[in-house]
Coordinates of C-alpha atoms and ligand atoms in Angstrom, one line a residue:
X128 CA 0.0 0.0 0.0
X129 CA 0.8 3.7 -0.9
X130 CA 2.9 2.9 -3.2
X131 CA 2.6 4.9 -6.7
X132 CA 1.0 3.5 -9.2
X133 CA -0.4 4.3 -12.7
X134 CA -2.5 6.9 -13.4
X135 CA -5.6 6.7 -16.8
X136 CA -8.5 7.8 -17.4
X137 CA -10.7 4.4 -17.9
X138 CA -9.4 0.9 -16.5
X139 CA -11.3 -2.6 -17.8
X140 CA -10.8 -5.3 -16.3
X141 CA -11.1 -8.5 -18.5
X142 CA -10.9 -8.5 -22.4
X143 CA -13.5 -10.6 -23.1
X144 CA -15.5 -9.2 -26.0
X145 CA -17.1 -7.0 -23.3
X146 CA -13.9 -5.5 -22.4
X147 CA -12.4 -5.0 -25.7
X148 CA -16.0 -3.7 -27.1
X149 CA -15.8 -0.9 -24.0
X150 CA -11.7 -0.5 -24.5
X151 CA -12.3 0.2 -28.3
X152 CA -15.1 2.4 -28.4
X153 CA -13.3 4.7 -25.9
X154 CA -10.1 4.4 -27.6
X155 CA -12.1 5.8 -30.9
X156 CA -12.9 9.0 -28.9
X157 CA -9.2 9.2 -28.1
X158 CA -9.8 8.2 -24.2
X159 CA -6.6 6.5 -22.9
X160 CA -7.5 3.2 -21.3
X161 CA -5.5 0.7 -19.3
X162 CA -6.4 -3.1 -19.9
X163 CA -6.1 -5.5 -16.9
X164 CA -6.4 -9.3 -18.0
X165 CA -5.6 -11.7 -15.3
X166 CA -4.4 -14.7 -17.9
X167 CA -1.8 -14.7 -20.4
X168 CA -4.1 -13.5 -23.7
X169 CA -6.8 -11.9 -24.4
X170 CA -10.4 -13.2 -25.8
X171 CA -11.9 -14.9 -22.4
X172 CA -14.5 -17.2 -22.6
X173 CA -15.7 -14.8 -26.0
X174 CA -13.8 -16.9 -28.4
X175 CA -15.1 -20.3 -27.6
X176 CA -18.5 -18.9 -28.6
X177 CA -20.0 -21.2 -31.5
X178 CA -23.2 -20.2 -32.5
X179 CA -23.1 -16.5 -33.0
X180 CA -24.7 -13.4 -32.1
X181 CA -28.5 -11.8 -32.2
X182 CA -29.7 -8.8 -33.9
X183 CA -32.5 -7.3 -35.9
X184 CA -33.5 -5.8 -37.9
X185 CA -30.6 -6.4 -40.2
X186 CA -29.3 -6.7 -43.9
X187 CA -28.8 -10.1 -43.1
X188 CA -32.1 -11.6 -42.7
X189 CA -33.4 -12.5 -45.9
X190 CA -37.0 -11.9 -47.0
X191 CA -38.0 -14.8 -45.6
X192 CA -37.3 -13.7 -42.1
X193 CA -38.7 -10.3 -42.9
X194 CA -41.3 -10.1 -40.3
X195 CA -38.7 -10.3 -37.8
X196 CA -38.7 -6.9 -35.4
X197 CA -37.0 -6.3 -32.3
X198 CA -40.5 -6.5 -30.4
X199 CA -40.3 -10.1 -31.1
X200 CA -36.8 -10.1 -30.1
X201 CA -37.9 -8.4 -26.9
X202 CA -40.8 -10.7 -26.1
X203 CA -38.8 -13.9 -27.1
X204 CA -35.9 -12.8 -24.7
X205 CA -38.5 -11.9 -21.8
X206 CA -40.4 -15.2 -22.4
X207 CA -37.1 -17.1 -21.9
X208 CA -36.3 -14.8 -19.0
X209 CA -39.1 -16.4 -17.4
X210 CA -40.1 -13.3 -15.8
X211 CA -37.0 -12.7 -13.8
X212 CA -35.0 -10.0 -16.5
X213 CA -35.1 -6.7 -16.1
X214 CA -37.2 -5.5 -18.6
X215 CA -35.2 -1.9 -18.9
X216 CA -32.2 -3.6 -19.5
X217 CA -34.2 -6.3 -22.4
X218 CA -35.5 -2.9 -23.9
X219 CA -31.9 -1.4 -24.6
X220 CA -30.1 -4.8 -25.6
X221 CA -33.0 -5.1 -28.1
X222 CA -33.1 -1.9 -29.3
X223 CA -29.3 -1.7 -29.7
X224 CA -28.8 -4.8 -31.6
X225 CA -29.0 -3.9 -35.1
X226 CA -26.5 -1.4 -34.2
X227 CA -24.1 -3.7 -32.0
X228 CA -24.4 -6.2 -35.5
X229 CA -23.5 -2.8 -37.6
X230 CA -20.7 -1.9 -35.5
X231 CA -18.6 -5.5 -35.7
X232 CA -19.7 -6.4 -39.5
X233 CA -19.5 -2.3 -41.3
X234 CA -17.3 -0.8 -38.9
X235 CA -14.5 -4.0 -38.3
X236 CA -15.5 -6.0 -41.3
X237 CA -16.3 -8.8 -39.5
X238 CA -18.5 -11.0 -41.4
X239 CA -21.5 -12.2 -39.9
X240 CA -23.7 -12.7 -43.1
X241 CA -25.1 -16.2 -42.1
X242 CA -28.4 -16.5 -39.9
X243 CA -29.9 -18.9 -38.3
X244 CA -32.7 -19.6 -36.3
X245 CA -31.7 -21.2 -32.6
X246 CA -34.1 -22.7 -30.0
X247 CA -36.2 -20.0 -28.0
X248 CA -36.2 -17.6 -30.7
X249 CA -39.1 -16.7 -33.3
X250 CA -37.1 -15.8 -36.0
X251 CA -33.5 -16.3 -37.4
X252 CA -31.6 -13.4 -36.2
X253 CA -28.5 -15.4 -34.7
X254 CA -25.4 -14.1 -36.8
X255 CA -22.6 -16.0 -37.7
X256 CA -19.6 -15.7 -40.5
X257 CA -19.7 -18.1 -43.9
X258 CA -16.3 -19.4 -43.3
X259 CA -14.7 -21.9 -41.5
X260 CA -13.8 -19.8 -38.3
X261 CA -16.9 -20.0 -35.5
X262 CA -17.9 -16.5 -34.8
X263 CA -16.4 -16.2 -31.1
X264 CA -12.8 -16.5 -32.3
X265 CA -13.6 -14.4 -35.6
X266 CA -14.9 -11.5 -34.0
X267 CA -12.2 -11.7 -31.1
X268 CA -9.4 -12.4 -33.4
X269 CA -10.2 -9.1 -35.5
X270 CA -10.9 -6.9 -32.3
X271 CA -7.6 -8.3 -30.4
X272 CA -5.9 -7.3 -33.6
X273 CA -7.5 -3.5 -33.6
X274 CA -5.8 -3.6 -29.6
X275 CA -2.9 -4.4 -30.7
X276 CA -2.9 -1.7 -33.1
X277 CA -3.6 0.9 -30.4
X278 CA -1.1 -0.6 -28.2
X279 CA 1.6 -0.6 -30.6
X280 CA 0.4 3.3 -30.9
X281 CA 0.9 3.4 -27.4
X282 CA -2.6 4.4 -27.0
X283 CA -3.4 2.0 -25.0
X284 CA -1.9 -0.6 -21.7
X285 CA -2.4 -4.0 -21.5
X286 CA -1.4 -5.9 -18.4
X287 CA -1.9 -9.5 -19.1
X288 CA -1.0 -12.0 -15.9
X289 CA -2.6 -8.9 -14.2
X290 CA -5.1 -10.2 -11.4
X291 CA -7.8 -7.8 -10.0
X292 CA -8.0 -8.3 -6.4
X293 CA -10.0 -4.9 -4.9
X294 CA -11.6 -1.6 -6.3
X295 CA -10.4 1.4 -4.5
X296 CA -12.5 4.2 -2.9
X297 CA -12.1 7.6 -1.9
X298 CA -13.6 8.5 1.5
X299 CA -16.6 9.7 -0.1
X300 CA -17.1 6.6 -1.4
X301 CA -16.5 7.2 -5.2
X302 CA -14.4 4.6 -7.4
X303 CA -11.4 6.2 -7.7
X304 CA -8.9 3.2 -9.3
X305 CA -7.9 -0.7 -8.7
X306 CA -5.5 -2.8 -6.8
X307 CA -4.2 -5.5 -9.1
X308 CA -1.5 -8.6 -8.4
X309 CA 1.1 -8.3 -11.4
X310 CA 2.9 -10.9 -13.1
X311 CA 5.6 -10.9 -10.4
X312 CA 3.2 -11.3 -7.9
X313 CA 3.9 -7.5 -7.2
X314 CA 0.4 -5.6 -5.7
X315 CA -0.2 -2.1 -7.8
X316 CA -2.5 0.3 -7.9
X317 CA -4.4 2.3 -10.6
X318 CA -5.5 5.7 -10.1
X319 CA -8.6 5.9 -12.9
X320 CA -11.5 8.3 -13.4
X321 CA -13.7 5.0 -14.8
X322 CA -13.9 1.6 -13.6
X323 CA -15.4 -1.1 -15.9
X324 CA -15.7 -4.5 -14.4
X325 CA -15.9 -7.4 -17.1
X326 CA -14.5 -9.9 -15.6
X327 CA -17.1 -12.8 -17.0
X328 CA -19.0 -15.4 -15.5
X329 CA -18.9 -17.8 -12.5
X330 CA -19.6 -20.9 -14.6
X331 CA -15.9 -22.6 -13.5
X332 CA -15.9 -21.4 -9.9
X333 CA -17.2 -24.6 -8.0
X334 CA -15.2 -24.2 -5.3
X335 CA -17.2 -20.9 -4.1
X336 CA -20.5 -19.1 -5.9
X337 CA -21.4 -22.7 -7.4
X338 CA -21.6 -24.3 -4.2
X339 CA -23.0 -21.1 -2.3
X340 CA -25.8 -20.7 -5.0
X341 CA -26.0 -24.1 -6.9
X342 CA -24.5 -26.2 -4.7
X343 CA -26.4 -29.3 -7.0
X344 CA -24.7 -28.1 -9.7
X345 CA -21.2 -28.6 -7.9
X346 CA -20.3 -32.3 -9.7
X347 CA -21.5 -31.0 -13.2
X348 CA -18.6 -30.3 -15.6
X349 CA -18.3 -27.0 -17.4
X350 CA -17.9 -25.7 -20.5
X351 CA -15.7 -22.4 -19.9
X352 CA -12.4 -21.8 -19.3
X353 CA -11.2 -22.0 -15.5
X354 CA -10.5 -18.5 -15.5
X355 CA -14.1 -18.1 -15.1
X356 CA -14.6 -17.5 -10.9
X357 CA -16.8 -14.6 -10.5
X358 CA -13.7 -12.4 -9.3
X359 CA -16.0 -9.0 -10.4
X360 CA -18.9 -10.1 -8.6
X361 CA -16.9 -11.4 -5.4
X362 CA -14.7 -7.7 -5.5
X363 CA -17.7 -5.6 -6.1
X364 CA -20.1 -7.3 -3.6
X365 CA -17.0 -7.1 -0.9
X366 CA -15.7 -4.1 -1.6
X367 CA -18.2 -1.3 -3.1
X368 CA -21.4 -3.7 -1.8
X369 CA -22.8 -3.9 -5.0
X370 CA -25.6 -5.9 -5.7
X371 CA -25.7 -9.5 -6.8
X372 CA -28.7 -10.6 -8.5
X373 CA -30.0 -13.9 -9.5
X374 CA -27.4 -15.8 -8.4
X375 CA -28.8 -19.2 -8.6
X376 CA -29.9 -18.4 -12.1
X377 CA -27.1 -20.9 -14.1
X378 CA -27.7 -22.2 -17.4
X379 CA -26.8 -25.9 -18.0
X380 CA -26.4 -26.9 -21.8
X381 CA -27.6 -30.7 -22.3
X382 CA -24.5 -31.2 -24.6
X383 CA -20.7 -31.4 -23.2
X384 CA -18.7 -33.8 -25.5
X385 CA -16.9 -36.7 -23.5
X386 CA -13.7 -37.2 -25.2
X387 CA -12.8 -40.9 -24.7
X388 CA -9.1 -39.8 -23.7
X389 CA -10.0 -37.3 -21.0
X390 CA -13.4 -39.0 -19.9
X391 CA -13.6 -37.7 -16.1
X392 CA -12.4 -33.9 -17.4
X393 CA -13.8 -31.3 -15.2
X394 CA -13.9 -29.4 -18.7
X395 CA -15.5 -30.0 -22.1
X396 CA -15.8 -29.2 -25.3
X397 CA -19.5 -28.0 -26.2
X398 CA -21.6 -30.1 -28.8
X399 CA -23.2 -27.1 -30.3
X400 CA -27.4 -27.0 -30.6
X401 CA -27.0 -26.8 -34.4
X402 CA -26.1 -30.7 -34.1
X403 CA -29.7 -31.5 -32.9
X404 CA -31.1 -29.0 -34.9
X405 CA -30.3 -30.7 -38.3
X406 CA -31.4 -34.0 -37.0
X407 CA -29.0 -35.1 -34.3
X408 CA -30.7 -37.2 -31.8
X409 CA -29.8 -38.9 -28.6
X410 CA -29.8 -42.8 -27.4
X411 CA -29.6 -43.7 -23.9
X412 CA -26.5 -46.1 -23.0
X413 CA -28.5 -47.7 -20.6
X414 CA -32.0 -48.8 -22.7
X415 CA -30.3 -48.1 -26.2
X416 CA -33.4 -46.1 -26.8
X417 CA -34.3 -42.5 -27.5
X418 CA -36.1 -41.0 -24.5
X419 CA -36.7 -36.8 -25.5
X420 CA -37.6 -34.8 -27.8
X421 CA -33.8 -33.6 -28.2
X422 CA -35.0 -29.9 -29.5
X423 CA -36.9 -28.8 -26.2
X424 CA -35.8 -26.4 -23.7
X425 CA -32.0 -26.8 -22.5
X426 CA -33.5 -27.3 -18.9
X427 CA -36.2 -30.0 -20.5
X428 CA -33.3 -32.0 -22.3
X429 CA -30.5 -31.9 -19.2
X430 CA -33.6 -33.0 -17.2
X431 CA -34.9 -35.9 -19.6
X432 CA -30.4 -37.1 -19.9
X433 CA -30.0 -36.8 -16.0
X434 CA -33.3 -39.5 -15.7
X435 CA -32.6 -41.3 -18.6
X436 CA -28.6 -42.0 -19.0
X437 CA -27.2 -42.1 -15.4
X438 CA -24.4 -44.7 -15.0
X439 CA -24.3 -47.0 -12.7
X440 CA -22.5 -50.1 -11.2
X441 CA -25.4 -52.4 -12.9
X442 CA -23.3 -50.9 -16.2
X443 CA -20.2 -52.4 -17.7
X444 CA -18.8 -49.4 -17.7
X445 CA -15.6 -50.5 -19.4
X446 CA -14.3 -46.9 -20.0
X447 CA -13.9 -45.4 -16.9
X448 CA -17.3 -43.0 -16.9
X449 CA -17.4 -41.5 -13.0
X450 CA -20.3 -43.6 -12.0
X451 CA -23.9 -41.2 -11.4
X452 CA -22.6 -39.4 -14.6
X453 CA -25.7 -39.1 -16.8
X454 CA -23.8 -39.7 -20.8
X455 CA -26.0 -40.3 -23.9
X456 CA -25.1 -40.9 -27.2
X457 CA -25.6 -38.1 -29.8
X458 CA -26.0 -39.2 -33.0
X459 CA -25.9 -37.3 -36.9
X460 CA -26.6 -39.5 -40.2
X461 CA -25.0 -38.7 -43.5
X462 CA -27.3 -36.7 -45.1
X463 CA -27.8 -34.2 -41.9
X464 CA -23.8 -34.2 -41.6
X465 CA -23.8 -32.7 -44.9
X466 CA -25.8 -29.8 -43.1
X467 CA -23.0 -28.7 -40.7
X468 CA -20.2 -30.4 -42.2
X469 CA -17.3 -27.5 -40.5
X470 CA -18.8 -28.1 -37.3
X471 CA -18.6 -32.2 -37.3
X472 CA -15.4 -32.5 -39.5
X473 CA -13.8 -30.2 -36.6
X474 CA -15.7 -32.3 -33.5
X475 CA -14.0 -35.6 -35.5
X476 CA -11.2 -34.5 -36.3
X477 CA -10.8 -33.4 -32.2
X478 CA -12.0 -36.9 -31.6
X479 CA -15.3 -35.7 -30.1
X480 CA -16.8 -37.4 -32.9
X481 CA -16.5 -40.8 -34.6
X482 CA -17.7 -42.1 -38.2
X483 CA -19.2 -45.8 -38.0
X484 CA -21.4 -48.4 -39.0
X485 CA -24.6 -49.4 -37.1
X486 CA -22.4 -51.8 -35.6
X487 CA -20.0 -50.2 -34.9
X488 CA -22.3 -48.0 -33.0
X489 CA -23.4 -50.6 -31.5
X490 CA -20.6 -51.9 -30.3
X491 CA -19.3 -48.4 -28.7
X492 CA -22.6 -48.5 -27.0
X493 CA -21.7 -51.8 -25.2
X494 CA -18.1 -50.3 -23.8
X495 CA -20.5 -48.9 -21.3
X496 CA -23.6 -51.5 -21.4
X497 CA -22.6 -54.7 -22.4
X498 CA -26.3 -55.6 -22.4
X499 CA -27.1 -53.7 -25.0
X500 CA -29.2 -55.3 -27.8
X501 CA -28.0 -54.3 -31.5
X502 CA -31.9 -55.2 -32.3
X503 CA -33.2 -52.5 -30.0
X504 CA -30.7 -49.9 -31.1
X505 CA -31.9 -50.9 -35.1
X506 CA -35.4 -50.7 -33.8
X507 CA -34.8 -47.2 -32.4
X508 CA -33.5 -46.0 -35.8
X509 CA -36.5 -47.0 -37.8
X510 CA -38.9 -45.4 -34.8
X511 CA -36.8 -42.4 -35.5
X512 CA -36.9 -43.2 -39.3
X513 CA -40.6 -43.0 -39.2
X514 CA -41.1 -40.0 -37.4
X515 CA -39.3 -38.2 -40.0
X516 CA -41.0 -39.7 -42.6
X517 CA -43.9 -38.7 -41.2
X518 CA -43.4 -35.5 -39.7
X519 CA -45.5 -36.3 -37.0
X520 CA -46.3 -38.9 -34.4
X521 CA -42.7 -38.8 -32.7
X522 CA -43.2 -40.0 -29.5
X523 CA -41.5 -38.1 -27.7
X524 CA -43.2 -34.5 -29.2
X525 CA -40.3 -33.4 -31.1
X526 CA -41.7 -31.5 -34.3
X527 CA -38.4 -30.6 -36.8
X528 CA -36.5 -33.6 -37.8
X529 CA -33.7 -33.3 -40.3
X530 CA -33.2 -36.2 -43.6
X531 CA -34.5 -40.0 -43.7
X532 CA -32.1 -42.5 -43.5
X533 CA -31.1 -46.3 -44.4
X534 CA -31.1 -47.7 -41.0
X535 CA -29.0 -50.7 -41.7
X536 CA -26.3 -49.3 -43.9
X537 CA -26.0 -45.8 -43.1
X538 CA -22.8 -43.7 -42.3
X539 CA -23.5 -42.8 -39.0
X540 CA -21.3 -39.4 -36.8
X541 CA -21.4 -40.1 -32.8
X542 CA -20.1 -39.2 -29.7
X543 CA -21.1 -39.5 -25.9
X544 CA -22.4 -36.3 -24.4
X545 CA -22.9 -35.0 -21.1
X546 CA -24.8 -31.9 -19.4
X547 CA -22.8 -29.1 -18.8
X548 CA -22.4 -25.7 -16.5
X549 CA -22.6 -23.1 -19.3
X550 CA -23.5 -19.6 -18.2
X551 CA -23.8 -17.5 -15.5
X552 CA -27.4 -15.4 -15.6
X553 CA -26.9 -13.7 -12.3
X554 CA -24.0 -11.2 -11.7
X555 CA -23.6 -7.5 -10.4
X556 CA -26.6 -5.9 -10.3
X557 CA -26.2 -2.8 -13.4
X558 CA -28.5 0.4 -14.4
X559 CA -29.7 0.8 -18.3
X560 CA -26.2 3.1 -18.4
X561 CA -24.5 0.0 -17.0
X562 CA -23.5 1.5 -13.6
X563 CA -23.0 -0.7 -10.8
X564 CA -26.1 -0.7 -8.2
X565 CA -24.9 -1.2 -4.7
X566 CA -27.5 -2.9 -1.7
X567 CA -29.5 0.2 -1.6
X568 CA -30.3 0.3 -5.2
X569 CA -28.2 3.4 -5.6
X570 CA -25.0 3.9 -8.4
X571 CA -21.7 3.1 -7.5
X572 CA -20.3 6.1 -8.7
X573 CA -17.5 5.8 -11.5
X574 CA -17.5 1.9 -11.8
X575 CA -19.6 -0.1 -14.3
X576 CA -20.0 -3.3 -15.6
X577 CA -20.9 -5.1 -18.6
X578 CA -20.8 -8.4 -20.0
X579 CA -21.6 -11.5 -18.0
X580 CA -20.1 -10.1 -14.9
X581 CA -23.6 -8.5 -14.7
X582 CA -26.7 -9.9 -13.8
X583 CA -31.0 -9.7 -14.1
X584 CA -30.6 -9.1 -18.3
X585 CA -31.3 -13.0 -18.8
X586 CA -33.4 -13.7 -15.9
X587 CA -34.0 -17.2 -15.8
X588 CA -32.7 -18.4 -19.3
X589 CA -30.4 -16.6 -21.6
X590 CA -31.3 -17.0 -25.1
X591 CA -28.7 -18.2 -27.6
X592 CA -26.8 -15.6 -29.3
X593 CA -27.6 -12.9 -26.8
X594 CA -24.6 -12.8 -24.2
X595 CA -21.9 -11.9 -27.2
X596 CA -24.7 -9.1 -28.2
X597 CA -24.9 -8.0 -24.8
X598 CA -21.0 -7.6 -24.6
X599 CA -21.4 -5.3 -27.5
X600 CA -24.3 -3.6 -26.5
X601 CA -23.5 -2.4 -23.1
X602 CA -20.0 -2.1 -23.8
X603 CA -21.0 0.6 -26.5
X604 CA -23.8 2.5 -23.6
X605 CA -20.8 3.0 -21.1
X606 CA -18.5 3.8 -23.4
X607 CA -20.6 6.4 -24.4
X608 CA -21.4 7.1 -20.6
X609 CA -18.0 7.6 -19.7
X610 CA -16.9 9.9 -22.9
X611 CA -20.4 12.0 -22.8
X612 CA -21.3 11.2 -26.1
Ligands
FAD740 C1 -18.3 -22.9 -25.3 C2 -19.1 -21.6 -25.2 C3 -19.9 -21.3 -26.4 C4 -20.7 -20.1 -26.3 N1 -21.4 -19.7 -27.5 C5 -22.0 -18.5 -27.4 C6 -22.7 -18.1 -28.6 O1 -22.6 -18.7 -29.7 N2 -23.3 -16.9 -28.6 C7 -23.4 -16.1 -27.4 O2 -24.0 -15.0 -27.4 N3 -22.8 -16.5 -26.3 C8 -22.1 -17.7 -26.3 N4 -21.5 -18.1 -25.1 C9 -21.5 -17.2 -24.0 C10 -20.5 -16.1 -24.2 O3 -19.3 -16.6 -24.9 C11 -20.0 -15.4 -23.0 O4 -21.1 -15.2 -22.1 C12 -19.4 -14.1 -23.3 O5 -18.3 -14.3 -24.2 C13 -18.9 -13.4 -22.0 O6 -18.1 -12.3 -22.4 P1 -17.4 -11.4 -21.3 O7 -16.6 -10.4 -22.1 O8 -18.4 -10.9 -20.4 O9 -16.5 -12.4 -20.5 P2 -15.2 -13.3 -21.0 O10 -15.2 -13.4 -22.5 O11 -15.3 -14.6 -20.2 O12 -14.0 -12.5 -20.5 C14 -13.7 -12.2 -19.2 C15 -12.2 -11.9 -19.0 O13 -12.0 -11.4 -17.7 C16 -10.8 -12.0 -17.2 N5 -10.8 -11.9 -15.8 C17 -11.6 -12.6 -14.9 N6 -11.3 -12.2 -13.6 C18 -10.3 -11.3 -13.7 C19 -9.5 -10.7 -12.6 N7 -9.8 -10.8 -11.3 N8 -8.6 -9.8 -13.0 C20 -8.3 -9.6 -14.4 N9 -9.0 -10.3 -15.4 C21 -10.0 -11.1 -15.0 C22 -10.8 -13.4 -17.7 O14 -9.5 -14.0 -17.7 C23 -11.4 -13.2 -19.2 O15 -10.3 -13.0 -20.1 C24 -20.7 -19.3 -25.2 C25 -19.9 -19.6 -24.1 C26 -19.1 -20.8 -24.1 C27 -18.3 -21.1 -22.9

């Protein structure tokens, strides 16, 4: 302590696409900035992101999807919410989107021409590029590079290996700068006119807000990196009392991929929805049956895996599953592969995925179940067959199937999936100008924060696609907060 540190006028913490939206958009107005980033790079959780990013109205969504408007996007996202989001904060990430998709594709060249329609919304409106890249590490890649840029310009400071570990206060009680752990474990301050927390989620911290607030969701792998502990929430709740909303609001995706080397990994690789939605469907290990419609709600499919698929000692088991693991197998045919062909050419090629026979299938299925019966599997096939031939009568409700198949001799795609910890709903309570509310519902004054660090936007289910926009979208309000545009 009182030792001299740096002095700025705006410090962000993180450089997730939250941070670097914020860093950049104050960098344009010629606003120096200091970037703390507790890892060794930049990007965060951001550029594992896979599906893509929400907005409308846009250039992008072809006359079919035409009768999209960002009142359907409002009520879709307040539906999902389940009546928990805050609808001032719905209203502004709505209205901003077409702007926040404006921003990354006219103003970075970023392509995000592709759109697609993902479970929960109304319309397609999810934006992704055409290429080969999946839009997290696209859009990162490019903004990282426009940092660089900056930094090179000496514009702007990025401390990597630089840990956040308290927000500093003036006796008045304004935000007036941060203590941070450097990389040789050195503690600094920053004197800063602006604090912006966005530090991420707590979807990898189960040794502390997990247990505390979802203490049944402690055993569950996750999908994010580890770096993801809820250190913003945990600072600003201890040291500024801000409020923490929704806590116990987690997301859990039905689909972590088990990869047969590193079965009993605390952290997977996600099986994106667009699998399903093509046709993927699931088979319990322990009936060789289907047992869901595998296109409901997230929480509707983890529920129907957990029942369903839970392994046990009665199970053969032979590679190594943690026993009360809950694993089905997902499954694509040929002609659906064709449909996402990047996607499951980079989930085989990581060994997520396998090509096989029907008996070859079956066979994997009996590493865990040695009981299975190859004439129940082929029977759950031509059910499955049926339904699509049908396009109706599925038992299990499900309504959009992808391509018929030749049970016995097609070229089947599959892998063993598990339900995952995804993302974190709940997070520092924030205004409509992303200012930190404290206990007594009052701003914080000078710190803000945006990205999943906050909370009460989603409510009780985030829609697909919308946490990337919301990085963008509040990163652009306080950045224009903090340079009075
Ligand atoms: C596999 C996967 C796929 C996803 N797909 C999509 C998708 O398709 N569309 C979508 O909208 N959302 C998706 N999401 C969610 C979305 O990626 C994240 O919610 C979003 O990127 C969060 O961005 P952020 O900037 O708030 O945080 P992050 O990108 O997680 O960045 C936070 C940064 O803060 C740093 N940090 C944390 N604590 C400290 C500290 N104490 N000091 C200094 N630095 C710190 C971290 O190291 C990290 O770099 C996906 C998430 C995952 C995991």
């Amino acid at each position: 302590m009182g030792m001299k540190g740096m002095e700025t006028d705006t410090v962000i913490v993180g450089t997730g696409l939250a941070g670097l939206t914020t860093a950049l958009k104050v960098l344009e107005r010629g606003v120096p900035v200091i970037l703390v980033e507790k890892t060794d790079r930049l990007g965060g959780n951001s550029m594992k992101a896979s599906s893509g990013i929400n907005g409308t109205p846009t250039k992008y969504q072809t006359a079919k999807e035409d009768e999209d408007s960002v009142e359907s996007f409002e009520s879709d996202t307040v539906v999902s919410g389940k009546g928990l989001s805050k609808l001032d904060l719905v209203e502004v990430l709505v209205h901003q989107s077409k702007n926040a998709i404006e921003w990354l594709t006219e103003h970075n060249k970023i392509d995000l021409s592709v759109v697609t329609k993902l479970g929960g919304h109304s319309h397609a409106r999810t934006h992704r590029g055409s290429g080969k890249l999946p839009p997290g590490f696209a859009i990162m890649s490019l903004l990282i590079k426009r940092i660089e840029e900056y930094e090179r310009d000496q514009k702007v400071t990025v401390l990597k290996e630089s840990l956040l570990n308290k927000i500093l206060k003036s006796n008045s009680g304004n935000v007036i700068g941060i203590e941070y752990v450097d990389s040789d474990k050195k503690t600094r301050h920053i004197t800063s006119k602006n604090v912006v927390l966005a530090t991420g989620g707590y979807s990898a911290d189960f040794g502390s807000l997990l247990k505390q607030f979802r203490p049944d969701l402690v055993s569950f792998p996750s999908t994010n990196g580890q770096q993801t502990t809820g250190d913003g929430q945990k600072v600003a709740a201890r040291d500024v009392e801000a409020n923490l909303i929704h806590m116990d609001q987690v997301q859990v995706h039905p689909t972590g991929f088990l990869k047969l080397t590193s079965i009993n990994e605390k952290w997977k690789f996600l099986c994106g929805e667009l699998i399903r939605g093509i046709g993927g469907f699931l088979i319990s290990p322990v009936t060789g049956e289907r047992f869901t419609n595998e296109l409901g709600r997230r929480d509707q499919v983890t529920q129907a895996i957990l029942d369903n698929c839970g392994v046990t000692t009665s199970l053969s088991n032979d590679i190594g599953i943690e026993l009360g693991r809950a694993v089905s197998l997902i499954v694509v045919n040929k002609n659906d592969y064709e449909k996402a062909k990047n996607h499951i050419d980079f989930y085989t090629s990581q060994k997520l995925l396998q090509r096989g026979s029907l008996t070859d299938m079956v066979q994997f299925l009996r590493r865990i179940n040695d009981k299975i019966d190859g004439k129940v599997v082929l029977n759950t096939l031509i059910d499955y067959n049926n339904a699509i031939a049908s396009k109706k009568d599925d038992t299990y409700g499900r309504k959009d199937f992808g391509s018929t198949f030749d049970e016995e001799n097609e070229e089947y795609y599959f892998g063993l999936i598990t339900p995952v910890v995804h993302f974190s709903m709940g997070g520092i309570e924030i205004n409509k100008y992303g200012q930190v509310l404290n206990k007594d519902h009052q701003i914080v004054p000078n710190l803000y924060a945006v990205g999943e660090v906050s909370g009460g936007l989603h409510g009780g289910n985030r829609l697909g696609g919308s946490s990337l926009l919301e990085c963008v979208v509040f990163g652009t309000v306080v950045s224009g907060k903090i340079t009075g545009d």
